[in-house]
PDB file of C-alpha atoms in Angstrom:
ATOM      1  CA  UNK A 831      60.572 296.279  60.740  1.00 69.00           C
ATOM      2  CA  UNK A 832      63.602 297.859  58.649  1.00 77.00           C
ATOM      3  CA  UNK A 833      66.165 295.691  57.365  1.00 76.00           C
ATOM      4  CA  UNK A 834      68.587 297.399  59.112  1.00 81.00           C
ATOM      5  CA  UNK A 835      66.627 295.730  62.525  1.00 86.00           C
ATOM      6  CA  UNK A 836      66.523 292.288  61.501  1.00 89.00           C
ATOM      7  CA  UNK A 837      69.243 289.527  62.317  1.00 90.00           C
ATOM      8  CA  UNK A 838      70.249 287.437  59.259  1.00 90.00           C
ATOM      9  CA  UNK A 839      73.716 286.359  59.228  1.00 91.00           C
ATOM     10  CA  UNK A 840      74.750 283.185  60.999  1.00 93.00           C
ATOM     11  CA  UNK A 841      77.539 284.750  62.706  1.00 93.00           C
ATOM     12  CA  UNK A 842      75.296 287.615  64.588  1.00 91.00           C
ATOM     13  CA  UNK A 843      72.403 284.420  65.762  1.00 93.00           C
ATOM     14  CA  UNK A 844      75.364 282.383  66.566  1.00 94.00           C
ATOM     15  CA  UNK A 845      77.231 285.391  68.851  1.00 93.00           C
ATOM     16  CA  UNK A 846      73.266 285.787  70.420  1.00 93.00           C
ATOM     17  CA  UNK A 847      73.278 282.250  71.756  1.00 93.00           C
ATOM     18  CA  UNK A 848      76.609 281.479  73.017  1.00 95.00           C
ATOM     19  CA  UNK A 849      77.225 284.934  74.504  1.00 94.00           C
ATOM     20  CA  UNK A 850      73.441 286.250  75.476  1.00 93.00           C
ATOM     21  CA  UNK A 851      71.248 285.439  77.799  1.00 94.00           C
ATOM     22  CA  UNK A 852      67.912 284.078  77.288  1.00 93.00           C
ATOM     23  CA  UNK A 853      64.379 283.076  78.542  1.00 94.00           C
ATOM     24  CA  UNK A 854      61.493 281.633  78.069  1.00 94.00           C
ATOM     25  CA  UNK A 855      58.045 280.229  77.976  1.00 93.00           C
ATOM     26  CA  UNK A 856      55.823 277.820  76.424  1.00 94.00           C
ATOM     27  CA  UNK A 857      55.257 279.905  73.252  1.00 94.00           C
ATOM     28  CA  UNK A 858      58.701 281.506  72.936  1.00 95.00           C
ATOM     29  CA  UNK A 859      62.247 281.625  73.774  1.00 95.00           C
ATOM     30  CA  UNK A 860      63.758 285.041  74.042  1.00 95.00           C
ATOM     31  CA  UNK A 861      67.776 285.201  73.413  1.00 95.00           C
ATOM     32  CA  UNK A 862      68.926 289.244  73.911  1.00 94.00           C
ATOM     33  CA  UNK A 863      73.022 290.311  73.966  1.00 93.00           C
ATOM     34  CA  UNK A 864      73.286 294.255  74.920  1.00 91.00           C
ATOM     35  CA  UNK A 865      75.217 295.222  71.856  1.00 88.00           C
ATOM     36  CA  UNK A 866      77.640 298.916  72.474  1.00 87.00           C
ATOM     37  CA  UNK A 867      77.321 301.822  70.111  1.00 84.00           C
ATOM     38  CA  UNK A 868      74.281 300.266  68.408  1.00 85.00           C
ATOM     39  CA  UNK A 869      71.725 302.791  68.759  1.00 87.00           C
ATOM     40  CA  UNK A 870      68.709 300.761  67.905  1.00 89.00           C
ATOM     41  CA  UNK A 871      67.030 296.880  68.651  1.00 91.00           C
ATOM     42  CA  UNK A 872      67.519 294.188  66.270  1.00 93.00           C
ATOM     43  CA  UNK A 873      65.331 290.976  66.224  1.00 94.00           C
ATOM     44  CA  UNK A 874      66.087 287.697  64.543  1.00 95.00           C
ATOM     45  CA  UNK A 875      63.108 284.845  64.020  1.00 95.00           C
ATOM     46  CA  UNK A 876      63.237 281.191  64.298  1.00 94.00           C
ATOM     47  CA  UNK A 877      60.382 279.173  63.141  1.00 95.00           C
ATOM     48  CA  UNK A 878      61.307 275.779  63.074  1.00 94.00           C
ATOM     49  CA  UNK A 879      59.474 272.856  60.297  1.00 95.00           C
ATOM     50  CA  UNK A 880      58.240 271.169  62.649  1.00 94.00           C
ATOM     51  CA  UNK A 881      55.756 273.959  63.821  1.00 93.00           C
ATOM     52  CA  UNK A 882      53.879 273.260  60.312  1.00 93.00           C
ATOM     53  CA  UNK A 883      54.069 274.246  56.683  1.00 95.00           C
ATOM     54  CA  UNK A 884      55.172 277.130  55.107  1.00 95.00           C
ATOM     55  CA  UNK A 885      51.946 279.145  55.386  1.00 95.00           C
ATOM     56  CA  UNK A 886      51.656 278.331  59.064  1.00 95.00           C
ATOM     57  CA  UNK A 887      55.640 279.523  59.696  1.00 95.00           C
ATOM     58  CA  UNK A 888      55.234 282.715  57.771  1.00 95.00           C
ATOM     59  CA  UNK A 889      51.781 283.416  60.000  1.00 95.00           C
ATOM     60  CA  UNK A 890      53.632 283.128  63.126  1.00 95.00           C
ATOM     61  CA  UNK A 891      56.531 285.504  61.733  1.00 94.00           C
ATOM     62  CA  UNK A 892      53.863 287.921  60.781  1.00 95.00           C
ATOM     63  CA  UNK A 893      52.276 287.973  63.855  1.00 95.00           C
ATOM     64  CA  UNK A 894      55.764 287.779  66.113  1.00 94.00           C
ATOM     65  CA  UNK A 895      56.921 290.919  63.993  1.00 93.00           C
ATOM     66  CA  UNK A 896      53.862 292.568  64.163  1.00 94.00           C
ATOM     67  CA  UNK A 897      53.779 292.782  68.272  1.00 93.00           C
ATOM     68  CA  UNK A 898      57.626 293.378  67.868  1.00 93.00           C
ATOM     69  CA  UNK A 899      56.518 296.880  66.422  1.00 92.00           C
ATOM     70  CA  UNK A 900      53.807 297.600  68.459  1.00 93.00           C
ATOM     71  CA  UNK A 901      56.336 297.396  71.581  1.00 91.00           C
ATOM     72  CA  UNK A 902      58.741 298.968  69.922  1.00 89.00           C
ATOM     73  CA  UNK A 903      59.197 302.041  72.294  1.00 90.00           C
ATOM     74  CA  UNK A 904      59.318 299.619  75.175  1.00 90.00           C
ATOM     75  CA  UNK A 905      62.353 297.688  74.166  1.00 90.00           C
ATOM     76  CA  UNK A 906      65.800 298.741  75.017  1.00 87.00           C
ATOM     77  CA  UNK A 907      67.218 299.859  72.285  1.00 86.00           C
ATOM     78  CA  UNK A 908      70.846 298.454  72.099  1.00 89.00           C
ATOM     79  CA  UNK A 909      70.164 294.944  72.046  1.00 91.00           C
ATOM     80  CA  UNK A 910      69.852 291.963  69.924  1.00 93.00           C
ATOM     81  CA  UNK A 911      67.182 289.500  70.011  1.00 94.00           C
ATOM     82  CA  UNK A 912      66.416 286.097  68.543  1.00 95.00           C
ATOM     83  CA  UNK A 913      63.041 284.381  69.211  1.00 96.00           C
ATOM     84  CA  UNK A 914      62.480 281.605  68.533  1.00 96.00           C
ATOM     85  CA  UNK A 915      58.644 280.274  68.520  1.00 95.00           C
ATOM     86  CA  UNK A 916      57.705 276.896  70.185  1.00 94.00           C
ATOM     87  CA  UNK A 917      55.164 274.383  69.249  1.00 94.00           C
ATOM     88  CA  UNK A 918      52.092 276.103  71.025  1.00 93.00           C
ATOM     89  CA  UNK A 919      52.689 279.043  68.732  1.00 92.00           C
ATOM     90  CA  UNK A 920      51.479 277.684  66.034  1.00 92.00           C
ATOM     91  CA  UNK A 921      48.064 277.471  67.159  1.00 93.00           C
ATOM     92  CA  UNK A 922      47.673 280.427  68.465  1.00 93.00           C
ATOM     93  CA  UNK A 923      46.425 283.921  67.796  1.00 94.00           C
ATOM     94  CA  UNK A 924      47.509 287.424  67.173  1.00 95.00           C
ATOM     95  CA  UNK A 925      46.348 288.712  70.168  1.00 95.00           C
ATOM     96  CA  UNK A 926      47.739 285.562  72.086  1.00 95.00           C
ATOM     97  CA  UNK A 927      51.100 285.912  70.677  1.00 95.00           C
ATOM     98  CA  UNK A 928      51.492 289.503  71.307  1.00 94.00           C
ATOM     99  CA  UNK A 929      50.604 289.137  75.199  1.00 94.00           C
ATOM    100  CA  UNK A 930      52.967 285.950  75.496  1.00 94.00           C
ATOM    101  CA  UNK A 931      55.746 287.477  73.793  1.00 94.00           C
ATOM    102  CA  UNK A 932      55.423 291.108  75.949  1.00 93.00           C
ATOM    103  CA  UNK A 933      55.314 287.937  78.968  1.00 93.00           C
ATOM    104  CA  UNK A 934      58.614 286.225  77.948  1.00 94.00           C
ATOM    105  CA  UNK A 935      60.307 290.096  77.836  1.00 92.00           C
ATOM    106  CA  UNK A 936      58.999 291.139  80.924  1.00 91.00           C
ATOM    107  CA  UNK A 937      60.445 288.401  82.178  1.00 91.00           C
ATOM    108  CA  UNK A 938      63.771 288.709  80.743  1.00 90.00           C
ATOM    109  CA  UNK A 939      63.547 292.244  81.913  1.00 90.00           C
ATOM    110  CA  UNK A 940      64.032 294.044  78.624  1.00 88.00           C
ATOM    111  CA  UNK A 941      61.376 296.453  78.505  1.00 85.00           C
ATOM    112  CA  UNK A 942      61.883 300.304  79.857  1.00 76.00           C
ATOM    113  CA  UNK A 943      60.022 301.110  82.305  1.00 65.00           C
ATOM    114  CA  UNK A 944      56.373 302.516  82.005  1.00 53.00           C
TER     115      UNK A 944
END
């Protein structure tokens, strides 16, 4: 992912939460805002300490962003997201992420339609 896709100020995870919608599952919790004029998806992580040490926290990112770009075309693209990653997601692997987290958005209903 670009920079220019990636949530990182405090202010634009903070307007996500209190104004977006969100859902979830036991791996992950999906937060999305439909954002006007923005003409492509931006994703914010949250991998809390108590998931495991640095090492383990940067594997789930890795893994979380990874998926993120292999949906990519299925997303709707003027949107926000945050996920954040629960306990179970630390154990679990790349393949096992990716299917969750396309699970969670299907859910929230934020992919296009095949």
């Amino acid at each position: 992912m670009k920079k220019r896709q990636r949530v990182k100020k405090n202010d634009d995870f903070q307007k996500v939460f209190k104004k977006g919608k969100s859902f979830a599952n036991r791996q992950f919790v999906v937060y999305f805002l439909e954002k006007e004029g923005q003409t492509e998806f931006r994703v914010g992580l949250s991998v809390s300490k108590k998931l495991g040490n640095a090492v383990t926290r940067n594997q789930i990112k890795r893994y979380i962003r990874q998926s993120i770009h292999e949906i990519r075309d299925e997303l709707k693209s003027n949107m926000d997201y945050v996920i954040i990653a629960r306990q179970p997601a630390a154990t679990m692997d790349y393949h096992e992420v990716k299917q969750s987290l396309q699970h969670v958005l299907r859910i929230a209903k934020v992919l296009k339609k095949t």
